mmCIF file of C-alpha atoms and ligand atoms in Angstrom:
data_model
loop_
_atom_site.group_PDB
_atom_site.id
_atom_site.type_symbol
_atom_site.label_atom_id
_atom_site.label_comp_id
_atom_site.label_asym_id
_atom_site.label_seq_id
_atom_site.Cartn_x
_atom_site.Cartn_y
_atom_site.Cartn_z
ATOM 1 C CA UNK A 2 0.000 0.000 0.000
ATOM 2 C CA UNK A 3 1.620 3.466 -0.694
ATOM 3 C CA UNK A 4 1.413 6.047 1.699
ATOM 4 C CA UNK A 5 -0.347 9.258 0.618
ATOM 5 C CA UNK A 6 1.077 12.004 2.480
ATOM 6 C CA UNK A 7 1.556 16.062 2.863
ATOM 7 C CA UNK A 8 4.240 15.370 -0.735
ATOM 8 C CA UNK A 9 1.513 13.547 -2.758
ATOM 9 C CA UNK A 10 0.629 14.883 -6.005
ATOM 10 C CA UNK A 11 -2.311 14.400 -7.709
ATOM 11 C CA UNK A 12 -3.380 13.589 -11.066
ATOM 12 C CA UNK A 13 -6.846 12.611 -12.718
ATOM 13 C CA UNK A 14 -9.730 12.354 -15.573
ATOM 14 C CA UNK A 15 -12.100 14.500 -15.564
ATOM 15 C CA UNK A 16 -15.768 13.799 -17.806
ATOM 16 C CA UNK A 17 -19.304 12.754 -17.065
ATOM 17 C CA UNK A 18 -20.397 9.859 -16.574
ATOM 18 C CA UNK A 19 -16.941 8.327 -15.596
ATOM 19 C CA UNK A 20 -18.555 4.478 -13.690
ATOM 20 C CA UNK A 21 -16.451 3.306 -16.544
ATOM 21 C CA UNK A 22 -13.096 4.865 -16.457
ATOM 22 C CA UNK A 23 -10.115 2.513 -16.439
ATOM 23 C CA UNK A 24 -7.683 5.035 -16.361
ATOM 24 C CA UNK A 25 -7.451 5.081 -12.359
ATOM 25 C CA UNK A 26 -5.939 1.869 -12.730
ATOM 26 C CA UNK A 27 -3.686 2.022 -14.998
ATOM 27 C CA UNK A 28 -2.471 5.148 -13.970
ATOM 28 C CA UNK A 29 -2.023 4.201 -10.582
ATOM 29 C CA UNK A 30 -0.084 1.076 -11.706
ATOM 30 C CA UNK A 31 2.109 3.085 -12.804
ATOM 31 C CA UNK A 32 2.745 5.790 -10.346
ATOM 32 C CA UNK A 33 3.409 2.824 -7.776
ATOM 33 C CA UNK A 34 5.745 0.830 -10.205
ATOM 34 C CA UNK A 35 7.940 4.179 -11.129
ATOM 35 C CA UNK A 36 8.414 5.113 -7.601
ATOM 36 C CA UNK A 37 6.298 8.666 -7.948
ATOM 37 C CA UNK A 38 4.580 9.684 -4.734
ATOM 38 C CA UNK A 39 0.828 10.817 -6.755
ATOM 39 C CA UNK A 40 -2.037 9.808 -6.385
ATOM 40 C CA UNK A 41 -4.827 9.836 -9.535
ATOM 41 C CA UNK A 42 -8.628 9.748 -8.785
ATOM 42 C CA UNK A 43 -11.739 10.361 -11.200
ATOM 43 C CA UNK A 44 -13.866 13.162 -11.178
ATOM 44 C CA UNK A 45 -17.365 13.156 -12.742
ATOM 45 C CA UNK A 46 -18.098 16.581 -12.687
ATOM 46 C CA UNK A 47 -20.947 18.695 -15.030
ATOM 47 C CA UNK A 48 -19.670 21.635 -14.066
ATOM 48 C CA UNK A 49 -16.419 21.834 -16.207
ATOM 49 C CA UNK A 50 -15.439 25.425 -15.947
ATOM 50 C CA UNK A 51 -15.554 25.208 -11.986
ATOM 51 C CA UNK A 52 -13.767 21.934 -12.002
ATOM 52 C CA UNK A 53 -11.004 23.074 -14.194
ATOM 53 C CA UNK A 54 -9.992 26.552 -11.934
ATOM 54 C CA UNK A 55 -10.673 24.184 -9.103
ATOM 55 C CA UNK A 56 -8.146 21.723 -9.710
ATOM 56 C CA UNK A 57 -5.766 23.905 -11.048
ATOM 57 C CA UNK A 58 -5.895 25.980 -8.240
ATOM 58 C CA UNK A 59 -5.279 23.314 -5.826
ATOM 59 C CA UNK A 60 -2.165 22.178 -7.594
ATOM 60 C CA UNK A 61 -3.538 18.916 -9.332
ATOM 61 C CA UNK A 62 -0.714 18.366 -11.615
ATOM 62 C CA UNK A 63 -2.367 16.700 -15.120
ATOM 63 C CA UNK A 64 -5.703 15.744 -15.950
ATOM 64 C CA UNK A 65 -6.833 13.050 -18.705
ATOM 65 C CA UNK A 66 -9.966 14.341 -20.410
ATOM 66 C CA UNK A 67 -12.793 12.054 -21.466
ATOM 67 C CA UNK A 68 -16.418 12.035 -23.044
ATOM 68 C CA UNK A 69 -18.393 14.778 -23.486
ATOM 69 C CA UNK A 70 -15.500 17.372 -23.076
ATOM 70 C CA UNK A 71 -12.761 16.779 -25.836
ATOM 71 C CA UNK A 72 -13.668 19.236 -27.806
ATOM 72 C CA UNK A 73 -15.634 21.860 -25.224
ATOM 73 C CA UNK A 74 -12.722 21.827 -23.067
ATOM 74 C CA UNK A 75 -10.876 23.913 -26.205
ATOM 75 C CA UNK A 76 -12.492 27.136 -25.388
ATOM 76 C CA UNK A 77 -11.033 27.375 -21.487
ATOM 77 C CA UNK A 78 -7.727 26.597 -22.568
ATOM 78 C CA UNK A 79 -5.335 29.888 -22.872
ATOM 79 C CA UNK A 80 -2.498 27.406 -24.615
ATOM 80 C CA UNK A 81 -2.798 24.106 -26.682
ATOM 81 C CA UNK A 82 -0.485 22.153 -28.179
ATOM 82 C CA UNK A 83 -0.487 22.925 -32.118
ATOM 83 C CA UNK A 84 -1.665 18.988 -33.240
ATOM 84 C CA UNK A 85 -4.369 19.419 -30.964
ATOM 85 C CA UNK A 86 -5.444 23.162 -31.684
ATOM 86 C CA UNK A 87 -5.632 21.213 -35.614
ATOM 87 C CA UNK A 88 -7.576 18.116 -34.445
ATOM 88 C CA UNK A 89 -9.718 20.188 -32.568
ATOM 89 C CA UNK A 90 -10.063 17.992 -29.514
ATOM 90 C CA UNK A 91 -7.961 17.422 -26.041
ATOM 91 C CA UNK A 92 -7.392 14.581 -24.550
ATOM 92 C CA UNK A 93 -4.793 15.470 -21.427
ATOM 93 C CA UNK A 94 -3.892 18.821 -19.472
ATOM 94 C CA UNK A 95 -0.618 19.982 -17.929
ATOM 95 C CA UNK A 96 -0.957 22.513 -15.467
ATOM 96 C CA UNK A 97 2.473 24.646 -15.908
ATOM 97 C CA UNK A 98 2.463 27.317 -13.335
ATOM 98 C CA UNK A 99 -1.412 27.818 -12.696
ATOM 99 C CA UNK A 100 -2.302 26.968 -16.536
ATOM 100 C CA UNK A 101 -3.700 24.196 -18.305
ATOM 101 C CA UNK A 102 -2.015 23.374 -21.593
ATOM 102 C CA UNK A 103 -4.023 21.097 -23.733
ATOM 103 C CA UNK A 104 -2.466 18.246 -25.501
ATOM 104 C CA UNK A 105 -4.372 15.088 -27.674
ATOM 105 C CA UNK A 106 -2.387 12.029 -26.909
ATOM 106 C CA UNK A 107 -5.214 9.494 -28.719
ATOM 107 C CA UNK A 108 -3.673 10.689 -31.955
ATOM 108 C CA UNK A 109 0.406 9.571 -30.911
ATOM 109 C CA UNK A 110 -1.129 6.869 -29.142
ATOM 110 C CA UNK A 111 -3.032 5.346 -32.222
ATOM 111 C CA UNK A 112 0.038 6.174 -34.495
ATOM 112 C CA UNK A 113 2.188 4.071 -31.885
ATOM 113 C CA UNK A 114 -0.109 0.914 -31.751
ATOM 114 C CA UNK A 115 0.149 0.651 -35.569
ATOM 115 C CA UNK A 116 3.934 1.834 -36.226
ATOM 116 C CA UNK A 117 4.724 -1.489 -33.342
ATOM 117 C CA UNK A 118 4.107 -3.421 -36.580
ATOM 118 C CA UNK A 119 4.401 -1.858 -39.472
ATOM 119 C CA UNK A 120 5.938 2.039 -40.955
ATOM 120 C CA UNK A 121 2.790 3.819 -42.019
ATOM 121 C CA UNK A 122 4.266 6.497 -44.072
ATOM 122 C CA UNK A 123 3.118 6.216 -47.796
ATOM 123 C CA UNK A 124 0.341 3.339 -46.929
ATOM 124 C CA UNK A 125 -3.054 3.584 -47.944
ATOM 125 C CA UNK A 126 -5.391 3.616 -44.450
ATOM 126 C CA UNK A 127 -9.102 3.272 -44.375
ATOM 127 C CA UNK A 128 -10.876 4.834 -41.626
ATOM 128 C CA UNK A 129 -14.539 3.526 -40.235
ATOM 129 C CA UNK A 130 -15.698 6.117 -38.693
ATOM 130 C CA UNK A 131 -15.751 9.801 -38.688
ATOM 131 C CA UNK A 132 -16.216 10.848 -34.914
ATOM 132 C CA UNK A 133 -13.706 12.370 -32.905
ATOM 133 C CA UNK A 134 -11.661 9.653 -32.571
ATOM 134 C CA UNK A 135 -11.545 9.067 -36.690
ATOM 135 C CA UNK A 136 -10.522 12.899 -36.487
ATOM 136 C CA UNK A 137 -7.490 12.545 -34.102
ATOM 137 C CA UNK A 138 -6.094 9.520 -35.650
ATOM 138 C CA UNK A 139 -6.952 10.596 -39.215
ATOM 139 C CA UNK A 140 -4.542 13.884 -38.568
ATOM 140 C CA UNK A 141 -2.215 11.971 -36.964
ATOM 141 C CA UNK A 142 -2.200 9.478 -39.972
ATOM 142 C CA UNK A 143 -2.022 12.578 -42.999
ATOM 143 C CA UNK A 144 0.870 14.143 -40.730
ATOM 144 C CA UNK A 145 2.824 10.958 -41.464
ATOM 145 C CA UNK A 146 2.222 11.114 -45.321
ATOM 146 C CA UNK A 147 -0.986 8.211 -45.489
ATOM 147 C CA UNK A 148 -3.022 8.136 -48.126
ATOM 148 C CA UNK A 149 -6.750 7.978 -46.260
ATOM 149 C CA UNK A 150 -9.909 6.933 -47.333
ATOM 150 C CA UNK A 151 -13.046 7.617 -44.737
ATOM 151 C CA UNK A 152 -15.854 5.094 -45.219
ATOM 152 C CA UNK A 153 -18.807 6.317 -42.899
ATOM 153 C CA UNK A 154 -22.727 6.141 -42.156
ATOM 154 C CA UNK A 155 -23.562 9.181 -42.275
ATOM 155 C CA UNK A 156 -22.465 11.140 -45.661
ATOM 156 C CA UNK A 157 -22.183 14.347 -44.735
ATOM 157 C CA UNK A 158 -20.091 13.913 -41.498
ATOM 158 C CA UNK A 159 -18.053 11.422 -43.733
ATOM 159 C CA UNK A 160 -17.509 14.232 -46.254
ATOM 160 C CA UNK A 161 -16.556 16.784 -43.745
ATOM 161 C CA UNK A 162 -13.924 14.995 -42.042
ATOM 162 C CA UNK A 163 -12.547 13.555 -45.852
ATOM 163 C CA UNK A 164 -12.261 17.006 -46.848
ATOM 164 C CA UNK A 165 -10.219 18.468 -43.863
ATOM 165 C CA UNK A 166 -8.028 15.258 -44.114
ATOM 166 C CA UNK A 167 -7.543 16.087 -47.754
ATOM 167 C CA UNK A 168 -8.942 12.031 -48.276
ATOM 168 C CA UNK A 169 -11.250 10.423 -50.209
ATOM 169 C CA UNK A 170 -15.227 9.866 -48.831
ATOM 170 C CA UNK A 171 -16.503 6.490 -49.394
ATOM 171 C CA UNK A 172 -20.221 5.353 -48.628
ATOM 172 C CA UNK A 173 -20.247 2.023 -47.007
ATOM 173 C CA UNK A 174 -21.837 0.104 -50.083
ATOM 174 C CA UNK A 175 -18.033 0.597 -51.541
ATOM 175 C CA UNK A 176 -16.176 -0.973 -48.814
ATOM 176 C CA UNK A 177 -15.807 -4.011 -50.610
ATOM 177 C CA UNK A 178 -13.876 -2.292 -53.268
ATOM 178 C CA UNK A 179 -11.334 -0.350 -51.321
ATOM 179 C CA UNK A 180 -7.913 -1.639 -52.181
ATOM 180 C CA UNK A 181 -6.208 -0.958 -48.614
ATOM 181 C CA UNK A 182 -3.386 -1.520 -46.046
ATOM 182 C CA UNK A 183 -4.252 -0.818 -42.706
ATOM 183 C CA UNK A 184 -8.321 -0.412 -41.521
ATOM 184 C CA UNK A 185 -9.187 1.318 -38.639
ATOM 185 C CA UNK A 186 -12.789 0.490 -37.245
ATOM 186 C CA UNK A 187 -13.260 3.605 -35.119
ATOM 187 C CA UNK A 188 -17.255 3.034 -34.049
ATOM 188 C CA UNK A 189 -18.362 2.828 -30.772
ATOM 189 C CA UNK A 190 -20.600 -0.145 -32.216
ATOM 190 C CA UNK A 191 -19.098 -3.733 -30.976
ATOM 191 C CA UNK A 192 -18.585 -2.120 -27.533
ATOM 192 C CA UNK A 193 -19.352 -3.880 -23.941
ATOM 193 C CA UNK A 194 -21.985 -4.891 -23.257
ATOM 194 C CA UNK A 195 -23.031 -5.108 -27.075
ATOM 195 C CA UNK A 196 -20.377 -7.083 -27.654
ATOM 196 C CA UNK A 197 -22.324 -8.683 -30.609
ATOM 197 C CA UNK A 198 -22.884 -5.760 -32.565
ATOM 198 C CA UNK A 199 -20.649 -5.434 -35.755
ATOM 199 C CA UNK A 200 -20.794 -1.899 -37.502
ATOM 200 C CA UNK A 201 -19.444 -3.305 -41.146
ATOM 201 C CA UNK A 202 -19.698 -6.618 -42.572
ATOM 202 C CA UNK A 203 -15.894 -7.150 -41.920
ATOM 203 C CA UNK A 204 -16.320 -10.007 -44.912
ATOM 204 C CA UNK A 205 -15.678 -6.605 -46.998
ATOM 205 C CA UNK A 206 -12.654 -5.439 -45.506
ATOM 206 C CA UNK A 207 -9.531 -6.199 -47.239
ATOM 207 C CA UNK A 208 -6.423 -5.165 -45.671
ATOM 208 C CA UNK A 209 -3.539 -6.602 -44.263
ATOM 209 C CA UNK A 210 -3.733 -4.972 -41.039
ATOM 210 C CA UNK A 211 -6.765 -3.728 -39.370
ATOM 211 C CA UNK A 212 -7.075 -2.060 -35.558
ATOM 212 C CA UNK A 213 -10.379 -1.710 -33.702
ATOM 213 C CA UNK A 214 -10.038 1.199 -31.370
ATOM 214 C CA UNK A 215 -12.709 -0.380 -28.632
ATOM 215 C CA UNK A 216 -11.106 -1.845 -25.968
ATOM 216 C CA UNK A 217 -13.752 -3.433 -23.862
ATOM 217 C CA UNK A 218 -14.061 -6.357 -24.761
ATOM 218 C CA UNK A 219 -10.342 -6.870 -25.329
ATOM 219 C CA UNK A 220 -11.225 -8.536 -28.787
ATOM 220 C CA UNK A 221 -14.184 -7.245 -30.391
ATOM 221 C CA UNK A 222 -16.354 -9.427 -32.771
ATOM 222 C CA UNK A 223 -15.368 -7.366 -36.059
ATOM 223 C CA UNK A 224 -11.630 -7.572 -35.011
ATOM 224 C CA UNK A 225 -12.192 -11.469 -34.454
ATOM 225 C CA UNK A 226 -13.754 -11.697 -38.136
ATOM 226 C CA UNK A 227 -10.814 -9.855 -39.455
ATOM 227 C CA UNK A 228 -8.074 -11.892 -37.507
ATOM 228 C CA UNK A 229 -9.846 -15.238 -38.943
ATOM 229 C CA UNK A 230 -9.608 -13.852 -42.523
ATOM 230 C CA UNK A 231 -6.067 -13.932 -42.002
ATOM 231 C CA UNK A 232 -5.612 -10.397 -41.279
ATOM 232 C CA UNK A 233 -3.155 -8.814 -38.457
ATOM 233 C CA UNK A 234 -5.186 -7.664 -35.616
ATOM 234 C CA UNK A 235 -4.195 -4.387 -32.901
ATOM 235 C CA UNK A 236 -6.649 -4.597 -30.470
ATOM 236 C CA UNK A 237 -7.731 -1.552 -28.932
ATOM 237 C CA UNK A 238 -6.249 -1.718 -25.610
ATOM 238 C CA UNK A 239 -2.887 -1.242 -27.404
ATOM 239 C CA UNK A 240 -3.968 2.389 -28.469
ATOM 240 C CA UNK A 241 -5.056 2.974 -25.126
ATOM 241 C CA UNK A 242 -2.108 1.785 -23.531
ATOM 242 C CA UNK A 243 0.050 4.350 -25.588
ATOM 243 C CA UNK A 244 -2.249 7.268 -25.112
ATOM 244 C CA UNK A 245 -1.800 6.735 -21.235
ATOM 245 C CA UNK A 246 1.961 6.215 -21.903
ATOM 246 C CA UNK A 247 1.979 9.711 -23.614
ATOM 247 C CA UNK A 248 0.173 11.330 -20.641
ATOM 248 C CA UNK A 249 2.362 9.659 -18.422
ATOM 249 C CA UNK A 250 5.832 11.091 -20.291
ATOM 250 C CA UNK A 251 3.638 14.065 -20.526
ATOM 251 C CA UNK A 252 3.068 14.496 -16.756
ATOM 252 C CA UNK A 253 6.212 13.062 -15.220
ATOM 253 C CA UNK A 254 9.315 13.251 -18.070
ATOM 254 C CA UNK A 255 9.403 9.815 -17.551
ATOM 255 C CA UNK A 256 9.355 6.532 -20.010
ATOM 256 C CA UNK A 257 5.835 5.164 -18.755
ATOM 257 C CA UNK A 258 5.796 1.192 -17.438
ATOM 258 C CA UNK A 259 3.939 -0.500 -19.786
ATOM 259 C CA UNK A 260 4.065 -4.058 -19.186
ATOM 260 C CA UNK A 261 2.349 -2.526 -15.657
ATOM 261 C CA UNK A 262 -0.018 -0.288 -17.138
ATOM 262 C CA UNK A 263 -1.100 -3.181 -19.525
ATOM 263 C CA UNK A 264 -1.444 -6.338 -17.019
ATOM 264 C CA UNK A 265 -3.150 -3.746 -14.707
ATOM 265 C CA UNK A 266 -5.504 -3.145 -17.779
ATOM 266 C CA UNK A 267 -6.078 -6.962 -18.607
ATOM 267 C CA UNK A 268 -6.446 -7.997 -15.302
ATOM 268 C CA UNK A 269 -9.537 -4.953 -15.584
ATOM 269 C CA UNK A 270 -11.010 -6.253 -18.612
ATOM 270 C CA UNK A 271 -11.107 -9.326 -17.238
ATOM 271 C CA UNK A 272 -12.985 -8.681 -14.147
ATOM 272 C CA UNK A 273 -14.941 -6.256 -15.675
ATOM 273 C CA UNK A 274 -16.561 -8.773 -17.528
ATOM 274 C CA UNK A 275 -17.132 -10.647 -14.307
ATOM 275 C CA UNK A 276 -18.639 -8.236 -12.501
ATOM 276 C CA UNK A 277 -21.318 -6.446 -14.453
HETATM 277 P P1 NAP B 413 -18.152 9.719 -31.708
HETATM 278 O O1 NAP B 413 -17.459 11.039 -31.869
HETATM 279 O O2 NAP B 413 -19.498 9.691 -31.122
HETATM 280 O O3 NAP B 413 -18.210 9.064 -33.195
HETATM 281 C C1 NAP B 413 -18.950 7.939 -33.466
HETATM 282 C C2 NAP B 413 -18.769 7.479 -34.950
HETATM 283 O O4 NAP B 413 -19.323 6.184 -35.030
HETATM 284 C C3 NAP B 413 -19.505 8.327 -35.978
HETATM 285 O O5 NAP B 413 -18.753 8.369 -37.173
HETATM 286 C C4 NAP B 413 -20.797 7.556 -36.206
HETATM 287 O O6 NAP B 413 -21.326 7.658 -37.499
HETATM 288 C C5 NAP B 413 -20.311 6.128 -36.037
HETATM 289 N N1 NAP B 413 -21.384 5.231 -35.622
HETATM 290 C C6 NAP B 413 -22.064 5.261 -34.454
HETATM 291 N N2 NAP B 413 -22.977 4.273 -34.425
HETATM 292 C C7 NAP B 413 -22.883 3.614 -35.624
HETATM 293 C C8 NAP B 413 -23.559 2.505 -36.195
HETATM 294 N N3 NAP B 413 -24.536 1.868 -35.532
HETATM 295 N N4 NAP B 413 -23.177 2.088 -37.414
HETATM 296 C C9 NAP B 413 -22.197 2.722 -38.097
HETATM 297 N N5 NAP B 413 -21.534 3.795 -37.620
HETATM 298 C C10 NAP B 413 -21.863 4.221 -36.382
HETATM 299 O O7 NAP B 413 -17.261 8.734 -30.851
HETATM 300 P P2 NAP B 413 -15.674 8.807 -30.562
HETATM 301 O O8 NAP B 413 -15.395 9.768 -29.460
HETATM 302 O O9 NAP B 413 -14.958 8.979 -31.862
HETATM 303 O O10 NAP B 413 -15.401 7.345 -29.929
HETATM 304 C C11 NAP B 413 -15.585 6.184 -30.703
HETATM 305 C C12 NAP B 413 -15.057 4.967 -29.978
HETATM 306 O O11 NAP B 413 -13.654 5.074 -29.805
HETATM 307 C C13 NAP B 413 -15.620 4.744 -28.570
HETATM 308 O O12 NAP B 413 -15.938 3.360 -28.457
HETATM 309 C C14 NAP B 413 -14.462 5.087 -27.649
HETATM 310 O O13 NAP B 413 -14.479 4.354 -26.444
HETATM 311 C C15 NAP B 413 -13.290 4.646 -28.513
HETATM 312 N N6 NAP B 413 -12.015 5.289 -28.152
HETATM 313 C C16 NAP B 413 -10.968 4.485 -27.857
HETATM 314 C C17 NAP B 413 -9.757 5.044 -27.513
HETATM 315 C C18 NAP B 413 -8.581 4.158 -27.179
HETATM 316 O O14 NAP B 413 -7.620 4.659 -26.583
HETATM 317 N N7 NAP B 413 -8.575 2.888 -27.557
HETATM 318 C C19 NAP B 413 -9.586 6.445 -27.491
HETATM 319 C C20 NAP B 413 -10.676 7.248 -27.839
HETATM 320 C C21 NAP B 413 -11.901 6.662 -28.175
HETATM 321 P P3 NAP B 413 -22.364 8.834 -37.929
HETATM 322 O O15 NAP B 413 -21.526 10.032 -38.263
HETATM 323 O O16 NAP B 413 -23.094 8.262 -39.078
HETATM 324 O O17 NAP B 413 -23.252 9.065 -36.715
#
């Protein structure tokens, strides 16, 4: 047990509803591995504006940002980190001297999970999806020289996102035809407890590699499909893994542990499923 004392700093997320956060753990996993007397707690809050000069004031040290304030959080922020100013969203605050700067780490942490097996530079990615998430990995992906392709439900949001991205909009009746490296399935549809929803027939998708952003359950039932068509499978929990590592080096200047952070996160999914 670590002791929490008059030197502890603190650290959290901050979003509404947060009954599902996972981030306490992993986090915590990994102040107690490294050594670093901080604690980091969750705090649902609806009252963002109050929370944020709250916190700050009281010296809480870096936040991790979650659903509904990504992209709301922008307009309290006096400084923000120029990727994230261009995405549009933030993910994780430093607070340097009284201040939060705003930084989006789901971009460098999606970019990570693919580059462990493959250089993306040059390839051609698909994106499924055109939420925020699609938008922070789809700028992440055009910074490294991709050539994209946005396949999603709705046309107009599809469009949109394809345009800024300088990519190509497909509807999904043309998924079958999209000659492709890497596929990134960035729905919420597939997620716990759903776990048997599928947002695209994955019998369409044709790529060599193809990462499913959801990481509860660990292996969704669209990544399954892909994986027993023969293609090379990055579960989610790998992108979320390296956005905490990129908060971590963000908060601390330190390499983050992440054989810690991710058996803390396994041993999570697996009693999560247990217990609800
Ligand atoms: P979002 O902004 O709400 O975007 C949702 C997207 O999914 C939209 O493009 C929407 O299409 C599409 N969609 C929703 N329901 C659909 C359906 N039934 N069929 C087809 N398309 C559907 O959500 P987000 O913030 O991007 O988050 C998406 C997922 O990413 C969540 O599950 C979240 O937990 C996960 N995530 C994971 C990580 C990680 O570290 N692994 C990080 C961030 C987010 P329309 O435009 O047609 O509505």
């Amino acid at each position: 047990m670590r002791v929490i004392d008059n030197h502890t700093r603190l650290y959290g997320v901050i979003g509404h509803p947060l009954i599902h956060t996972m981030s306490p753990t992993i986090h915590n996993a990994a102040f107690e591995a490294t050594g670093i007397n901080a604690v980091y707690l969750a705090f649902d809050t609806l009252l963002l504006e109050k929370a944020l000069d709250g916190l700050a004031a009281i010296g809480c040290l870096g936040l991790s940002v979650t659903i509904p304030y990504k992209e709301e959080l922008i307009d309290y922020l006096k400084f923000i980190d120029p990727m994230a100013k261009e995405i549009g969203a933030v993910n994780t605050l430093v607070n340097k001297s009284g201040s939060w700067i705003g930084y989006n780490t789901d971009a460098t942490g999606a970019l990570r999970a693919i580059e462990e097996l493959c250089e993306v530079a040059g390839r051609h990615c698909t994106i499924l999806g055109a939420g925020g998430a699609a938008r922070a990995i789809g700028f992440a992906l055009k910074e490294k020289g991709c050539h994209i392709s946005i396949v999603n439900r709705s046309r107009p949001r599809g469009e949109k996102l394809a345009q800024e991205l300088d990519a190509e909009y497909l509807p999904l009746d043309k998924l079958a035809m999209i000659n492709t490296d890497i596929v990134l399935q960035t729905t919420p549809v597939g997620m716990y407890p759903k776990v048997n929803d599928v947002p695209f027939d994955p019998g369409k998708v044709r790529a060599e590699i193809v990462m499913d952003i959801i990481y509860n359950p660990f292996e969704t039932g669209f990544l399954k499909q892909c994986r027993e068509q023969g293609a090379t499978t990055i579960p989610g929990a790998r992108m979320f893994l390296y956005q905490a590592a990129e908060q971590f080096k963000l908060w601390t200047g330190m390499e983050a542990p992440m054989e810690v952070m991710e058996k803390a996160l396994l041993q999570l999914l697996r009693n999560d499923h247990l217990t609800r």
